[in-house]
Every structure is written in C-alpha cells, then in structure tokens.
Amino acid sequence: MSSNSIGTVGFIGFGNMAKAIAQGLIRANVLQGKDMVACAAHFEKLVNTTSKFGVKALKSACEVCDASDILILAVKPNQIEEVLQPIAKTIIERKIALISVAAGWSLKHYQNLLGKDIHVQCIIPNTPIAVCQGVTLAESENTLTDSQLEAFNAIFNPISLVERVDSEHINIAMCVSSCAPAFTAMYMEALADAGVKYGLKRDCAYRLAAKMIEGVGALYMDTRIHPGVMKDAVCSPGGTTIRGVSKLESCGFRGDVISAVDAIQQK
C-alpha cells in the first residue's frame, strides 16, 4: 500500500491515454510518480517513457497487479481477454478496483468475462486530462464499492470533468468529448492559418486561438449561457463578426460538424 490515501495505481498498458492520465495526476498533485507502476508490450520503450514521470516500469501484468490497489486497464479492446486471463483470479480474490479505458467494453462485458464479483468502472477519458482539463466519461453502472468509488473520484475529479453516462449513450458521448478534440485542433489550426495569412506570427496566432477556445468553454461552464446567446452577444448589427458567421452558415459549418459525428457513429 502506498503512503497516500488512494494507494498504488497500476497501469496495464502505457500508451498515450495512460500517459496522459499519469501526467494529469502528477500535475494536480494527486499522486507522485512513485505511487504508480506500469507495464506495456515493449519494456525498453516503457522504461524510457515512465522514467520521465518517476513511474516504476514492471515487466508483466502480473507484477503490476500484485503491486497495485487500483488497476487502470489501458490496452486495445482486442487484447483485453488475453491480458486479463493470467491476473483474473488475483483481481477477484484481492477485490482490486479495475478501471477500464477500453472503448466498446462495458460492465456487462467484464462480468461475462470475469464473473459478477468483479469490481469495475468503465471510462473513456480524453487527452486534455494530461493538463487537468479533461473529460472522463464514466459508465453510470459500475460495481465499485463505496471506498473504491471514493478513490476513483479522488483520482479523476481533480484532473477532469467526470460525466456519468448510461451505456446506451456512451458512444455518442465519446464522439463529443473524445473524438471532437481532433476537430477542435483542426479548427484551432485553421484560425491560426488565417491569422498568419494576414501577418500574425505563427506562435502568436496559435496562442490566441487556443486561449479563445479555452475561454469560450470556461465561460459556458461558469454561466451555462446557451451557446447561441454567446454567439449573439458578439454579433453586432452590421458588424464584422456577423459577416463571418454568415459565411460559416453558407458553407454548412454546423452541418459539417454533425456530419463528422454521423461518420463516426456509422462505423
């Protein structure tokens, strides 16, 4: 058991999302690197990555399981059964909380695989969790104990908005919170390109675009003002902003965003 109140957090798989979670936890002073362990398919690469955060690299899922109080399963969905097979008994006997980051896997999938006694919370975080500005979608149905749920909240609340969503709507919620950062990055890049076109330095254009996006989101979260009202507040009659808005509308901007989400849903 770690000296902190949460215990030792173990990562099975240490790709981009697991790394982002670890970064956020360290940044928010929720955990230190020494409070986390990890394993991954390529040990030498893992050692190089974890050394940057002070996380201890271990060679197998069995070692991570033995060392951990909470497991974050962050492998590809098609690897889950193979990865869990050698540690399933330990997870159940020690009543370890299993936090799954695998898209497409729900509580029912884990219960079918490991039985009803498993303590599981399925989540889908997004990459801004690395800077404590993430969104963590949490399946509303879980089998964590009260103390495990308390630990889960202690881990994820400081680094993200934890939004509980029923399993039926988790995929569409994922599109909005976890796929749309790619759309938003494209929008930010396009705004910056436009700024550069008219003489702004590239780094200045990126800073302005990024802070604007952050600020609009923060304004909504603080006030809950409808986005349409926020838009109207910037559009003076006959002004410059409404001309830009009109152009976006004529190009199908909002329809294109919805079509992008449709494309993801129709996989």
mmCIF file of C-alpha atoms in Angstrom:
data_model
loop_
_atom_site.group_PDB
_atom_site.id
_atom_site.type_symbol
_atom_site.label_atom_id
_atom_site.label_comp_id
_atom_site.label_asym_id
_atom_site.label_seq_id
_atom_site.Cartn_x
_atom_site.Cartn_y
_atom_site.Cartn_z
ATOM 1 C CA MET A 1 0.000 0.000 0.000
ATOM 2 C CA SER A 2 1.283 3.450 -0.929
ATOM 3 C CA SER A 3 1.656 6.177 1.694
ATOM 4 C CA ASN A 4 -1.118 8.242 0.043
ATOM 5 C CA SER A 5 -4.814 7.693 0.775
ATOM 6 C CA ILE A 6 -5.530 6.276 -2.690
ATOM 7 C CA GLY A 7 -2.896 3.561 -2.743
ATOM 8 C CA THR A 8 -0.772 2.416 -5.669
ATOM 9 C CA VAL A 9 -2.248 2.880 -9.119
ATOM 10 C CA GLY A 10 -1.138 0.370 -11.718
ATOM 11 C CA PHE A 11 -1.374 0.858 -15.468
ATOM 12 C CA ILE A 12 -1.675 -2.179 -17.708
ATOM 13 C CA GLY A 13 -0.688 -0.595 -20.978
ATOM 14 C CA PHE A 14 1.045 2.775 -21.034
ATOM 15 C CA GLY A 15 0.138 4.364 -24.344
ATOM 16 C CA ASN A 16 -0.994 7.915 -24.984
ATOM 17 C CA MET A 17 -4.096 7.837 -22.797
ATOM 18 C CA ALA A 18 -2.478 6.120 -19.825
ATOM 19 C CA LYS A 19 0.435 8.527 -20.061
ATOM 20 C CA ALA A 20 -1.984 11.482 -20.165
ATOM 21 C CA ILE A 21 -3.731 10.248 -17.003
ATOM 22 C CA ALA A 22 -0.395 9.829 -15.208
ATOM 23 C CA GLN A 23 0.716 13.296 -16.286
ATOM 24 C CA GLY A 24 -2.502 14.824 -15.020
ATOM 25 C CA LEU A 25 -2.292 13.068 -11.664
ATOM 26 C CA ILE A 26 1.245 14.305 -11.126
ATOM 27 C CA ARG A 27 0.415 17.818 -12.326
ATOM 28 C CA ALA A 28 -2.577 18.023 -9.954
ATOM 29 C CA ASN A 29 -0.517 16.632 -7.044
ATOM 30 C CA VAL A 30 -2.990 13.778 -6.677
ATOM 31 C CA LEU A 31 -0.197 11.211 -6.892
ATOM 32 C CA GLN A 32 3.548 11.218 -7.300
ATOM 33 C CA GLY A 33 5.342 9.095 -9.848
ATOM 34 C CA LYS A 34 6.419 6.698 -7.112
ATOM 35 C CA ASP A 35 2.759 5.966 -6.399
ATOM 36 C CA MET A 36 2.274 4.460 -9.872
ATOM 37 C CA VAL A 37 3.517 1.361 -11.683
ATOM 38 C CA ALA A 38 3.047 0.300 -15.280
ATOM 39 C CA CYS A 39 3.652 -2.456 -17.793
ATOM 40 C CA ALA A 40 3.486 -2.457 -21.576
ATOM 41 C CA ALA A 41 4.324 -4.683 -24.514
ATOM 42 C CA HIS A 42 7.733 -3.098 -25.198
ATOM 43 C CA PHE A 43 9.656 -2.894 -21.931
ATOM 44 C CA GLU A 44 12.598 -0.779 -23.093
ATOM 45 C CA LYS A 45 10.260 1.839 -24.545
ATOM 46 C CA LEU A 46 8.201 1.709 -21.354
ATOM 47 C CA VAL A 47 11.271 2.336 -19.187
ATOM 48 C CA ASN A 48 12.171 5.354 -21.280
ATOM 49 C CA THR A 49 8.633 6.764 -21.030
ATOM 50 C CA THR A 50 7.961 6.098 -17.347
ATOM 51 C CA SER A 51 11.352 7.445 -16.270
ATOM 52 C CA LYS A 52 10.190 10.925 -17.295
ATOM 53 C CA PHE A 53 7.469 10.784 -14.656
ATOM 54 C CA GLY A 54 9.098 8.676 -11.958
ATOM 55 C CA VAL A 55 6.620 5.847 -12.587
ATOM 56 C CA LYS A 56 8.023 2.367 -11.958
ATOM 57 C CA ALA A 57 8.169 0.132 -15.020
ATOM 58 C CA LEU A 58 7.337 -3.531 -14.467
ATOM 59 C CA LYS A 59 7.663 -6.390 -16.915
ATOM 60 C CA SER A 60 4.250 -8.031 -16.709
ATOM 61 C CA ALA A 61 0.602 -7.504 -15.885
ATOM 62 C CA CYS A 62 1.027 -9.996 -13.047
ATOM 63 C CA GLU A 63 3.692 -7.811 -11.425
ATOM 64 C CA VAL A 64 1.528 -4.701 -11.837
ATOM 65 C CA CYS A 65 -1.484 -6.490 -10.377
ATOM 66 C CA ASP A 66 0.492 -7.695 -7.355
ATOM 67 C CA ALA A 67 1.814 -4.175 -6.697
ATOM 68 C CA SER A 68 -1.433 -2.238 -7.147
ATOM 69 C CA ASP A 69 -4.520 -1.258 -5.194
ATOM 70 C CA ILE A 70 -6.261 0.138 -8.278
ATOM 71 C CA LEU A 71 -5.730 -1.073 -11.856
ATOM 72 C CA ILE A 72 -6.204 1.097 -14.914
ATOM 73 C CA LEU A 73 -6.596 -1.183 -17.919
ATOM 74 C CA ALA A 74 -5.433 0.788 -20.968
ATOM 75 C CA VAL A 75 -4.819 -1.770 -23.701
ATOM 76 C CA LYS A 76 -6.542 -2.181 -27.054
ATOM 77 C CA PRO A 77 -10.003 -3.764 -26.805
ATOM 78 C CA ASN A 78 -8.926 -6.848 -28.750
ATOM 79 C CA GLN A 79 -6.143 -7.510 -26.209
ATOM 80 C CA ILE A 80 -8.274 -7.416 -23.080
ATOM 81 C CA GLU A 81 -9.157 -11.093 -22.748
ATOM 82 C CA GLU A 82 -5.549 -12.197 -23.273
ATOM 83 C CA VAL A 83 -4.196 -9.612 -20.833
ATOM 84 C CA LEU A 84 -6.722 -10.335 -18.077
ATOM 85 C CA GLN A 85 -6.558 -14.132 -18.240
ATOM 86 C CA PRO A 86 -3.430 -14.559 -16.042
ATOM 87 C CA ILE A 87 -4.475 -11.946 -13.464
ATOM 88 C CA ALA A 88 -8.235 -12.500 -13.241
ATOM 89 C CA LYS A 89 -8.038 -14.684 -10.127
ATOM 90 C CA THR A 90 -5.876 -12.160 -8.278
ATOM 91 C CA ILE A 91 -8.140 -9.260 -9.200
ATOM 92 C CA ILE A 92 -11.193 -11.087 -7.869
ATOM 93 C CA GLU A 93 -9.587 -12.529 -4.733
ATOM 94 C CA ARG A 94 -7.997 -9.220 -3.709
ATOM 95 C CA LYS A 95 -11.094 -7.236 -4.742
ATOM 96 C CA ILE A 96 -8.969 -4.852 -6.792
ATOM 97 C CA ALA A 97 -10.817 -1.987 -8.477
ATOM 98 C CA LEU A 98 -10.481 -2.297 -12.250
ATOM 99 C CA ILE A 99 -10.811 0.945 -14.213
ATOM 100 C CA SER A 100 -11.216 0.181 -17.916
ATOM 101 C CA VAL A 101 -10.234 2.738 -20.554
ATOM 102 C CA ALA A 102 -11.189 0.500 -23.488
ATOM 103 C CA ALA A 103 -13.771 1.851 -25.912
ATOM 104 C CA GLY A 104 -16.600 -0.583 -26.616
ATOM 105 C CA TRP A 105 -16.239 -2.500 -23.347
ATOM 106 C CA SER A 106 -18.991 -2.108 -20.771
ATOM 107 C CA LEU A 107 -19.554 -3.508 -17.291
ATOM 108 C CA LYS A 108 -21.559 -6.371 -18.785
ATOM 109 C CA HIS A 109 -18.627 -7.391 -20.976
ATOM 110 C CA TYR A 110 -16.368 -7.662 -17.925
ATOM 111 C CA GLN A 111 -18.968 -9.529 -15.899
ATOM 112 C CA ASN A 112 -19.412 -12.002 -18.740
ATOM 113 C CA LEU A 113 -15.652 -12.471 -18.898
ATOM 114 C CA LEU A 114 -14.736 -12.457 -15.198
ATOM 115 C CA GLY A 115 -17.955 -13.069 -13.301
ATOM 116 C CA LYS A 116 -20.286 -10.971 -11.162
ATOM 117 C CA ASP A 117 -17.776 -10.482 -8.322
ATOM 118 C CA ILE A 118 -15.518 -8.180 -10.334
ATOM 119 C CA HIS A 119 -15.262 -4.516 -9.233
ATOM 120 C CA VAL A 120 -15.274 -2.488 -12.461
ATOM 121 C CA GLN A 121 -15.755 1.066 -13.651
ATOM 122 C CA CYS A 122 -15.612 1.654 -17.416
ATOM 123 C CA ILE A 123 -14.449 5.089 -18.508
ATOM 124 C CA ILE A 124 -13.456 7.000 -21.630
ATOM 125 C CA PRO A 125 -11.194 9.978 -20.862
ATOM 126 C CA ASN A 126 -9.853 12.481 -23.374
ATOM 127 C CA THR A 127 -6.307 13.732 -23.857
ATOM 128 C CA PRO A 128 -6.660 17.161 -22.136
ATOM 129 C CA ILE A 129 -6.687 15.137 -18.916
ATOM 130 C CA ALA A 130 -2.888 15.483 -19.129
ATOM 131 C CA VAL A 131 -3.212 19.160 -18.167
ATOM 132 C CA CYS A 132 -6.086 18.617 -15.702
ATOM 133 C CA GLN A 133 -8.653 19.907 -18.207
ATOM 134 C CA GLY A 134 -10.047 16.569 -19.343
ATOM 135 C CA VAL A 135 -13.428 14.951 -19.620
ATOM 136 C CA THR A 136 -13.889 11.464 -18.207
ATOM 137 C CA LEU A 137 -16.987 9.665 -19.387
ATOM 138 C CA ALA A 138 -17.908 7.120 -16.724
ATOM 139 C CA GLU A 139 -20.458 4.405 -17.378
ATOM 140 C CA SER A 140 -23.277 5.086 -14.937
ATOM 141 C CA GLU A 141 -23.485 1.419 -13.965
ATOM 142 C CA ASN A 142 -20.476 0.108 -12.040
ATOM 143 C CA THR A 143 -19.641 -2.420 -9.338
ATOM 144 C CA LEU A 144 -17.157 -0.418 -7.268
ATOM 145 C CA THR A 145 -17.518 -0.464 -3.508
ATOM 146 C CA ASP A 146 -18.127 2.814 -1.700
ATOM 147 C CA SER A 147 -14.453 3.119 -0.783
ATOM 148 C CA GLN A 148 -13.367 2.264 -4.321
ATOM 149 C CA LEU A 149 -15.749 4.857 -5.745
ATOM 150 C CA GLU A 150 -14.304 7.394 -3.338
ATOM 151 C CA ALA A 151 -10.811 6.544 -4.595
ATOM 152 C CA PHE A 152 -11.992 6.753 -8.204
ATOM 153 C CA ASN A 153 -13.379 10.241 -7.607
ATOM 154 C CA ALA A 154 -10.186 11.268 -5.811
ATOM 155 C CA ILE A 155 -8.210 10.230 -8.889
ATOM 156 C CA PHE A 156 -10.335 11.628 -11.697
ATOM 157 C CA ASN A 157 -12.223 14.628 -10.293
ATOM 158 C CA PRO A 158 -9.102 16.812 -9.901
ATOM 159 C CA ILE A 159 -7.995 16.214 -13.499
ATOM 160 C CA SER A 160 -11.283 16.094 -15.396
ATOM 161 C CA LEU A 161 -14.980 16.668 -15.520
ATOM 162 C CA VAL A 162 -16.425 13.263 -14.630
ATOM 163 C CA GLU A 163 -19.643 12.844 -16.570
ATOM 164 C CA ARG A 164 -21.726 9.743 -15.868
ATOM 165 C CA VAL A 165 -23.474 8.384 -18.963
ATOM 166 C CA ASP A 166 -25.609 5.265 -19.416
ATOM 167 C CA SER A 167 -24.116 2.528 -21.596
ATOM 168 C CA GLU A 168 -26.618 3.181 -24.391
ATOM 169 C CA HIS A 169 -25.267 6.701 -24.953
ATOM 170 C CA ILE A 170 -21.581 6.231 -24.136
ATOM 171 C CA ASN A 171 -20.556 6.071 -27.802
ATOM 172 C CA ILE A 172 -22.187 9.348 -28.808
ATOM 173 C CA ALA A 173 -20.816 10.993 -25.661
ATOM 174 C CA MET A 174 -17.379 9.725 -26.681
ATOM 175 C CA CYS A 175 -17.747 11.429 -30.068
ATOM 176 C CA VAL A 176 -18.410 14.758 -28.388
ATOM 177 C CA SER A 177 -15.706 14.574 -25.709
ATOM 178 C CA SER A 178 -13.022 12.257 -27.046
ATOM 179 C CA CYS A 179 -13.192 12.482 -30.852
ATOM 180 C CA ALA A 180 -14.035 16.175 -31.122
ATOM 181 C CA PRO A 181 -10.662 17.313 -29.705
ATOM 182 C CA ALA A 182 -9.334 16.369 -33.146
ATOM 183 C CA PHE A 183 -11.984 18.577 -34.774
ATOM 184 C CA THR A 184 -11.188 21.396 -32.355
ATOM 185 C CA ALA A 185 -7.457 21.111 -33.032
ATOM 186 C CA MET A 186 -8.216 21.394 -36.753
ATOM 187 C CA TYR A 187 -10.347 24.489 -36.076
ATOM 188 C CA MET A 188 -7.558 25.998 -33.972
ATOM 189 C CA GLU A 189 -5.053 25.298 -36.743
ATOM 190 C CA ALA A 190 -7.351 26.850 -39.353
ATOM 191 C CA LEU A 191 -7.827 30.006 -37.267
ATOM 192 C CA ALA A 192 -4.084 30.276 -36.817
ATOM 193 C CA ASP A 193 -3.524 29.797 -40.553
ATOM 194 C CA ALA A 194 -5.922 32.668 -41.209
ATOM 195 C CA GLY A 195 -4.047 34.829 -38.729
ATOM 196 C CA VAL A 196 -0.737 34.013 -40.393
ATOM 197 C CA LYS A 197 -2.272 34.790 -43.792
ATOM 198 C CA TYR A 198 -2.867 38.332 -42.573
ATOM 199 C CA GLY A 199 0.502 38.814 -40.901
ATOM 200 C CA LEU A 200 0.344 37.338 -37.399
ATOM 201 C CA LYS A 201 3.330 35.343 -36.230
ATOM 202 C CA ARG A 202 2.530 31.642 -36.048
ATOM 203 C CA ASP A 203 3.119 31.217 -32.295
ATOM 204 C CA CYS A 204 1.005 34.302 -31.562
ATOM 205 C CA ALA A 205 -1.835 33.022 -33.757
ATOM 206 C CA TYR A 206 -1.829 29.636 -32.023
ATOM 207 C CA ARG A 207 -1.848 31.209 -28.556
ATOM 208 C CA LEU A 208 -4.755 33.484 -29.431
ATOM 209 C CA ALA A 209 -6.795 30.665 -30.956
ATOM 210 C CA ALA A 210 -6.068 28.240 -28.122
ATOM 211 C CA LYS A 211 -6.879 30.701 -25.348
ATOM 212 C CA MET A 212 -10.046 31.796 -27.126
ATOM 213 C CA ILE A 213 -11.277 28.172 -27.316
ATOM 214 C CA GLU A 214 -10.385 27.596 -23.673
ATOM 215 C CA GLY A 215 -12.130 30.819 -22.647
ATOM 216 C CA VAL A 216 -15.363 30.126 -24.509
ATOM 217 C CA GLY A 217 -15.590 26.724 -22.846
ATOM 218 C CA ALA A 218 -14.833 28.207 -19.432
ATOM 219 C CA LEU A 219 -17.463 30.914 -19.927
ATOM 220 C CA TYR A 220 -20.109 28.309 -20.725
ATOM 221 C CA MET A 221 -19.140 26.083 -17.784
ATOM 222 C CA ASP A 222 -19.304 29.036 -15.398
ATOM 223 C CA THR A 223 -22.513 30.665 -16.652
ATOM 224 C CA ARG A 224 -24.358 27.925 -18.585
ATOM 225 C CA ILE A 225 -25.352 30.615 -21.090
ATOM 226 C CA HIS A 226 -26.722 28.971 -24.241
ATOM 227 C CA PRO A 227 -24.056 28.887 -26.990
ATOM 228 C CA GLY A 228 -26.441 30.661 -29.347
ATOM 229 C CA VAL A 229 -26.779 33.535 -26.886
ATOM 230 C CA MET A 230 -22.989 33.663 -26.510
ATOM 231 C CA LYS A 231 -22.698 33.895 -30.290
ATOM 232 C CA ASP A 232 -25.342 36.619 -30.497
ATOM 233 C CA ALA A 233 -23.523 38.679 -27.858
ATOM 234 C CA VAL A 234 -20.508 39.008 -30.185
ATOM 235 C CA CYS A 235 -22.524 39.753 -33.331
ATOM 236 C CA SER A 236 -23.281 43.485 -33.555
ATOM 237 C CA PRO A 237 -25.819 44.522 -36.208
ATOM 238 C CA GLY A 238 -23.983 45.097 -39.474
ATOM 239 C CA GLY A 239 -20.698 44.237 -37.761
ATOM 240 C CA THR A 240 -17.678 42.182 -38.728
ATOM 241 C CA THR A 241 -18.443 39.056 -36.677
ATOM 242 C CA ILE A 242 -21.899 38.511 -38.161
ATOM 243 C CA ARG A 243 -20.359 38.573 -41.641
ATOM 244 C CA GLY A 244 -18.048 35.753 -40.608
ATOM 245 C CA VAL A 245 -20.903 33.833 -39.013
ATOM 246 C CA SER A 246 -22.971 34.265 -42.176
ATOM 247 C CA LYS A 247 -20.130 32.846 -44.261
ATOM 248 C CA LEU A 248 -19.776 29.829 -41.967
ATOM 249 C CA GLU A 249 -23.504 29.197 -42.228
ATOM 250 C CA SER A 250 -23.434 29.410 -46.034
ATOM 251 C CA CYS A 251 -20.581 26.865 -46.051
ATOM 252 C CA GLY A 252 -22.553 24.442 -43.885
ATOM 253 C CA PHE A 253 -20.263 24.740 -40.853
ATOM 254 C CA ARG A 254 -22.705 23.332 -38.294
ATOM 255 C CA GLY A 255 -23.979 20.708 -40.683
ATOM 256 C CA ASP A 256 -20.423 19.578 -41.370
ATOM 257 C CA VAL A 257 -19.762 19.137 -37.656
ATOM 258 C CA ILE A 258 -22.878 16.999 -37.289
ATOM 259 C CA SER A 259 -21.907 15.027 -40.405
ATOM 260 C CA ALA A 260 -18.486 14.321 -38.868
ATOM 261 C CA VAL A 261 -20.186 12.852 -35.802
ATOM 262 C CA ASP A 262 -22.520 10.876 -38.082
ATOM 263 C CA ALA A 263 -19.455 9.403 -39.818
ATOM 264 C CA ILE A 264 -18.058 8.176 -36.510
ATOM 265 C CA GLN A 265 -21.373 6.683 -35.443
ATOM 266 C CA GLN A 266 -21.738 4.816 -38.751
ATOM 267 C CA LYS A 267 -18.511 2.843 -38.328
#
